[in-house]
PDB file of C-alpha atoms in Angstrom:
ATOM      1  CA  MET A  22       7.056  18.143  -0.472  1.00 82.00           C
ATOM      2  CA  THR A  23       5.517  15.225  -2.342  1.00 95.00           C
ATOM      3  CA  THR A  24       4.549  12.097  -0.448  1.00 98.00           C
ATOM      4  CA  ILE A  25       5.691   8.793  -1.925  1.00 98.00           C
ATOM      5  CA  VAL A  26       3.115   6.026  -1.532  1.00 98.00           C
ATOM      6  CA  ARG A  27       3.894   2.325  -1.860  1.00 98.00           C
ATOM      7  CA  TYR A  28       1.612  -0.696  -1.628  1.00 98.00           C
ATOM      8  CA  PHE A  29       2.804  -4.059  -0.321  1.00 98.00           C
ATOM      9  CA  TYR A  30       1.097  -7.440  -0.315  1.00 97.00           C
ATOM     10  CA  ARG A  31       2.579 -10.513   1.352  1.00 95.00           C
ATOM     11  CA  SER A  32       1.269 -14.035   1.760  1.00 93.00           C
ATOM     12  CA  TYR A  33       2.866 -16.556   4.069  1.00 90.00           C
ATOM     13  CA  LEU A  34       2.388 -20.033   5.501  1.00 90.00           C
ATOM     14  CA  GLU A  35       1.105 -20.407   9.031  1.00 85.00           C
ATOM     15  CA  ASN A  36       2.901 -22.521  11.657  1.00 83.00           C
ATOM     16  CA  CYS A  37       1.424 -25.823  10.504  1.00 80.00           C
ATOM     17  CA  GLY A  38       2.709 -25.271   6.970  1.00 78.00           C
ATOM     18  CA  CYS A  39      -0.584 -26.174   5.307  1.00 85.00           C
ATOM     19  CA  CYS A  40      -2.510 -22.942   5.921  1.00 89.00           C
ATOM     20  CA  SER A  41      -1.657 -19.558   4.501  1.00 90.00           C
ATOM     21  CA  ASN A  42      -2.455 -16.006   5.456  1.00 91.00           C
ATOM     22  CA  SER A  43      -1.807 -12.612   3.915  1.00 94.00           C
ATOM     23  CA  GLU A  44      -1.445  -8.964   4.779  1.00 95.00           C
ATOM     24  CA  SER A  45      -1.308  -5.730   2.829  1.00 97.00           C
ATOM     25  CA  TRP A  46      -0.315  -2.226   3.803  1.00 98.00           C
ATOM     26  CA  LEU A  47       0.414   1.226   2.467  1.00 98.00           C
ATOM     27  CA  GLU A  48       3.707   2.936   3.152  1.00 98.00           C
ATOM     28  CA  PHE A  49       3.876   6.737   3.149  1.00 98.00           C
ATOM     29  CA  GLU A  50       7.241   8.489   2.874  1.00 98.00           C
ATOM     30  CA  LYS A  51       7.552  12.242   3.319  1.00 97.00           C
ATOM     31  CA  ASP A  52      10.558  14.309   4.331  1.00 95.00           C
ATOM     32  CA  GLY A  53      12.560  11.138   4.989  1.00 94.00           C
ATOM     33  CA  ARG A  54       9.978   9.798   7.450  1.00 97.00           C
ATOM     34  CA  VAL A  55       8.090   6.588   6.739  1.00 98.00           C
ATOM     35  CA  SER A  56       4.773   5.466   8.193  1.00 98.00           C
ATOM     36  CA  GLU A  57       2.667   2.395   7.479  1.00 98.00           C
ATOM     37  CA  GLU A  58      -1.092   1.917   7.459  1.00 96.00           C
ATOM     38  CA  PRO A  59      -2.995  -1.362   7.026  1.00 95.00           C
ATOM     39  CA  CYS A  60      -4.768  -1.661   3.689  1.00 95.00           C
ATOM     40  CA  HIS A  61      -7.938  -3.719   3.407  1.00 91.00           C
ATOM     41  CA  TYR A  62      -7.935  -3.763  -0.388  1.00 92.00           C
ATOM     42  CA  LEU A  63      -6.233  -6.289  -2.646  1.00 95.00           C
ATOM     43  CA  ILE A  64      -4.654  -3.944  -5.167  1.00 97.00           C
ATOM     44  CA  GLU A  65      -3.491  -5.347  -8.491  1.00 97.00           C
ATOM     45  CA  SER A  66      -2.208  -2.248 -10.297  1.00 98.00           C
ATOM     46  CA  GLU A  67      -1.145   1.366  -9.970  1.00 97.00           C
ATOM     47  CA  GLU A  68      -4.565   2.463 -11.246  1.00 98.00           C
ATOM     48  CA  GLU A  69      -6.271   0.585  -8.416  1.00 98.00           C
ATOM     49  CA  LEU A  70      -3.834   2.123  -5.942  1.00 98.00           C
ATOM     50  CA  HIS A  71      -4.823   5.622  -7.106  1.00 97.00           C
ATOM     51  CA  GLU A  72      -8.497   4.721  -6.580  1.00 97.00           C
ATOM     52  CA  CYS A  73      -7.763   3.364  -3.105  1.00 96.00           C
ATOM     53  CA  ILE A  74      -5.899   6.532  -2.112  1.00 97.00           C
ATOM     54  CA  LYS A  75      -8.720   8.683  -3.450  1.00 96.00           C
ATOM     55  CA  GLU A  76     -11.242   6.760  -1.320  1.00 95.00           C
ATOM     56  CA  GLN A  77      -9.233   6.271   1.883  1.00 94.00           C
ATOM     57  CA  TYR A  78      -7.132   9.448   1.886  1.00 96.00           C
ATOM     58  CA  PRO A  79      -9.014  12.148  -0.067  1.00 97.00           C
ATOM     59  CA  GLU A  80      -6.909  14.858   1.602  1.00 97.00           C
ATOM     60  CA  LEU A  81      -3.741  13.368   0.073  1.00 97.00           C
ATOM     61  CA  THR A  82      -3.416  15.087  -3.298  1.00 94.00           C
ATOM     62  CA  ASP A  83       0.339  15.734  -3.631  1.00 96.00           C
ATOM     63  CA  TYR A  84       1.730  12.205  -3.944  1.00 98.00           C
ATOM     64  CA  GLU A  85       3.452   9.874  -6.341  1.00 97.00           C
ATOM     65  CA  VAL A  86       3.522   6.085  -6.397  1.00 98.00           C
ATOM     66  CA  GLY A  87       6.875   4.496  -5.573  1.00 97.00           C
ATOM     67  CA  ASP A  88       8.544   2.179  -8.078  1.00 94.00           C
ATOM     68  CA  ASP A  89       8.879  -0.772  -5.722  1.00 95.00           C
ATOM     69  CA  CYS A  90       5.251  -1.642  -4.967  1.00 97.00           C
ATOM     70  CA  ASP A  91       4.382  -5.302  -4.519  1.00 97.00           C
ATOM     71  CA  TYR A  92       0.853  -5.693  -5.887  1.00 97.00           C
ATOM     72  CA  PHE A  93      -1.566  -8.565  -5.215  1.00 93.00           C
TER      73      PHE A  93
END
């Protein structure tokens, strides 16, 4: 079964309201199960996501990119 991969990027204000922070992660969905892994890349497009997967997860060859990614 094909794995669906999604990338998410979020930025948010810290407690003081003047400083911001961000986080990004990859979500893997297979057979109805979802797992998340931190992502240390700021990915701007689906092409960059494919490159990231190739570098970080070379064993993952049967995947497709989900429609609801939130790129940097």
